[in-house]
PDB file of C-alpha atoms in Angstrom:
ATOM      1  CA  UNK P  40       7.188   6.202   1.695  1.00 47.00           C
ATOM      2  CA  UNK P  41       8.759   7.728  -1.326  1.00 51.00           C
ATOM      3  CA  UNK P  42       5.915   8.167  -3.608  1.00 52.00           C
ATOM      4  CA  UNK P  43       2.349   8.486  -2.100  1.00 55.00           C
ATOM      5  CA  UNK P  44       0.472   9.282  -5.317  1.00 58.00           C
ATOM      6  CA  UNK P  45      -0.803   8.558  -8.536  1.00 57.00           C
ATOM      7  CA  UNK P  46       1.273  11.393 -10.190  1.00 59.00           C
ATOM      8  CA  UNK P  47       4.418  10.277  -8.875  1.00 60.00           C
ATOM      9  CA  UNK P  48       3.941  12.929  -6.236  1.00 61.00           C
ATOM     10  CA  UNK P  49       4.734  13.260  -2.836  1.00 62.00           C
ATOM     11  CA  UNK P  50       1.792  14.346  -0.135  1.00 59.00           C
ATOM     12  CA  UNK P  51       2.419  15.205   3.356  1.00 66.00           C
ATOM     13  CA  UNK P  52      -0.211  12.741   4.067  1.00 72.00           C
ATOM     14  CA  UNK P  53      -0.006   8.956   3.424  1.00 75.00           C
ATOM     15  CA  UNK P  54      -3.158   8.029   2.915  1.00 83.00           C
ATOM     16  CA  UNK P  55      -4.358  10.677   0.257  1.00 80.00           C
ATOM     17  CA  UNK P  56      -6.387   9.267  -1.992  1.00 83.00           C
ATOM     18  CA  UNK P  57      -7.014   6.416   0.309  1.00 88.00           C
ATOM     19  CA  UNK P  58     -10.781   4.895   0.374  1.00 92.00           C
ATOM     20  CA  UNK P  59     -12.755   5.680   3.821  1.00 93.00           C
ATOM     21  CA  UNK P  60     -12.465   1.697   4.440  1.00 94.00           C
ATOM     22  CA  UNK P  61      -8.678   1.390   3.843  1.00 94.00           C
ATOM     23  CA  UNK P  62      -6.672   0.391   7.144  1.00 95.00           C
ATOM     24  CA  UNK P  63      -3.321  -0.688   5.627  1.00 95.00           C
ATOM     25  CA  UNK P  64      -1.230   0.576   3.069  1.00 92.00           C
ATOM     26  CA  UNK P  65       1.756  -1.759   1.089  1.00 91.00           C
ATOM     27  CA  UNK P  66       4.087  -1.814  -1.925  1.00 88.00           C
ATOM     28  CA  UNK P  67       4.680  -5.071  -3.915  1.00 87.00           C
ATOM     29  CA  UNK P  68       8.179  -6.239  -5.608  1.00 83.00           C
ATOM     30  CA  UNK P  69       7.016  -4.179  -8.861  1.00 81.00           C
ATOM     31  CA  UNK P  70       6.388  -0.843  -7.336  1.00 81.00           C
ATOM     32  CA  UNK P  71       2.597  -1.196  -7.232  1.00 85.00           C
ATOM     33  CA  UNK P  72       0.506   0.612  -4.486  1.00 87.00           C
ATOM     34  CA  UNK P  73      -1.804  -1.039  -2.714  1.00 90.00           C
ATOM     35  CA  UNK P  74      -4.956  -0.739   0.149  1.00 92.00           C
ATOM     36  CA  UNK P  75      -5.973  -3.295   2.635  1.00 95.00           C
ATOM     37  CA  UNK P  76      -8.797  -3.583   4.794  1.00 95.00           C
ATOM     38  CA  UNK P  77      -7.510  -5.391   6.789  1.00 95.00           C
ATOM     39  CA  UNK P  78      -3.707  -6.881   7.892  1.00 95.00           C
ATOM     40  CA  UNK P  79      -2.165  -7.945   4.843  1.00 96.00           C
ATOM     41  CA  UNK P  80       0.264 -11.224   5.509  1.00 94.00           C
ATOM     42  CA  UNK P  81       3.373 -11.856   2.866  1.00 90.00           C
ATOM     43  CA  UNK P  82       2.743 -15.153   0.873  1.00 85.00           C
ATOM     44  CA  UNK P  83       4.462 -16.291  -2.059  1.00 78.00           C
ATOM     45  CA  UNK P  84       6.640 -13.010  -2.118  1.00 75.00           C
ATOM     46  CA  UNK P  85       3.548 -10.559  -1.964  1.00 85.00           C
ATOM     47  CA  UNK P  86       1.084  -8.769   0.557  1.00 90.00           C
ATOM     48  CA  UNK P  87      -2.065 -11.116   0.793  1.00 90.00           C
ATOM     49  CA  UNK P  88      -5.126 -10.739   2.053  1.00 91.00           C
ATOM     50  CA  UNK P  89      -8.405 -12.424   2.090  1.00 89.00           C
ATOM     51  CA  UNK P  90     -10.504  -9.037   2.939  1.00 89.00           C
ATOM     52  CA  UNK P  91     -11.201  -6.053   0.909  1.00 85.00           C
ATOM     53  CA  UNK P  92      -8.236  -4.638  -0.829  1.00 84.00           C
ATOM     54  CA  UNK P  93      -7.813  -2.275  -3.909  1.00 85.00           C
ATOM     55  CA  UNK P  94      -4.884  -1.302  -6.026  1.00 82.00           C
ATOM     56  CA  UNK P  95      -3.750   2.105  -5.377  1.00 81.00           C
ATOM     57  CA  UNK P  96      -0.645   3.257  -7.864  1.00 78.00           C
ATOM     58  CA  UNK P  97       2.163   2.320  -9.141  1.00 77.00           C
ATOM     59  CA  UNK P  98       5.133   3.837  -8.544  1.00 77.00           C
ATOM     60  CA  UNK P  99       7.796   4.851 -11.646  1.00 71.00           C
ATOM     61  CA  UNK P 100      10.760   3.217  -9.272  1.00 72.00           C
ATOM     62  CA  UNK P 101      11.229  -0.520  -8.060  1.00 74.00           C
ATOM     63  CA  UNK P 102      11.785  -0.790  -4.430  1.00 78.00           C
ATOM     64  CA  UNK P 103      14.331  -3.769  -2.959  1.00 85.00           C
ATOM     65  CA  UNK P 104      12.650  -2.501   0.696  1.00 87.00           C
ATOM     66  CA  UNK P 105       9.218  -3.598  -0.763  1.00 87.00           C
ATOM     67  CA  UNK P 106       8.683  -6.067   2.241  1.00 91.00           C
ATOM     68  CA  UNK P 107       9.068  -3.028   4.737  1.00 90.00           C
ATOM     69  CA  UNK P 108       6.717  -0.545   3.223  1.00 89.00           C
ATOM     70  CA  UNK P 109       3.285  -1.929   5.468  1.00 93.00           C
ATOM     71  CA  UNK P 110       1.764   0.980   7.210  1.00 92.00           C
ATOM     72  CA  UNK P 111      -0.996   0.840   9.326  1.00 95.00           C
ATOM     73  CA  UNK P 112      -3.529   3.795   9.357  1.00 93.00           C
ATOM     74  CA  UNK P 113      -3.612   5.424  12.715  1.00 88.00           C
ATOM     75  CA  UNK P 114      -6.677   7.853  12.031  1.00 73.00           C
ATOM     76  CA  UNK P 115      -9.391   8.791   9.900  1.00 55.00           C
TER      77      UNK P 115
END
C-alpha cells in the first residue's frame, strides 16, 4: 500500500482511520480507498460486496495493480 490516508500520507499502520467494524481493505481502478466488512469479491471490474462497506480515500495516483491491493485485517 502506497498511500494509506486521506492526506496522501503514508502511516505505518494500514488501517488508520479504519472504522472498528472494517475487516478488509481495497483500491478500485480509479484510485479510490475503500472498507469492507466483510470479503469483498471482484465483479464487473470492481471490489463488491453485499455487507457493510464505506469509502475510505482516494488516492492522487491511479494504480494498474488495483486488483492486488485486498488486505485482510489481522487485528484490532
Amino acid at each position: 500500500v502506497q498511500q494509506n490516508g486521506p492526506d496522501g500520507a503514508v502511516y505505518d499502520d494500514p488501517w488508520y482511520g479504519a472504522p472498528e467494524w472494517a475487516k478488509f481493505k481495497a483500491q478500485d481502478s480509479v484510485g479510490a480507498w475503500y472498507w469492507f466488512k466483510a470479503k469483498p469479491e471482484l465483479r464487473s471490474g470492481v471490489w463488491y460486496s453485499e455487507d457493510l462497506y464505506q469509502h475510505a480515500f482516494d488516492s492522487p495516483h491511479s494504480n494498474h495493480n488495483w486488483r492486488d491491493t485486498l488486505i485482510e485485517r489481522t487485528s484490532g
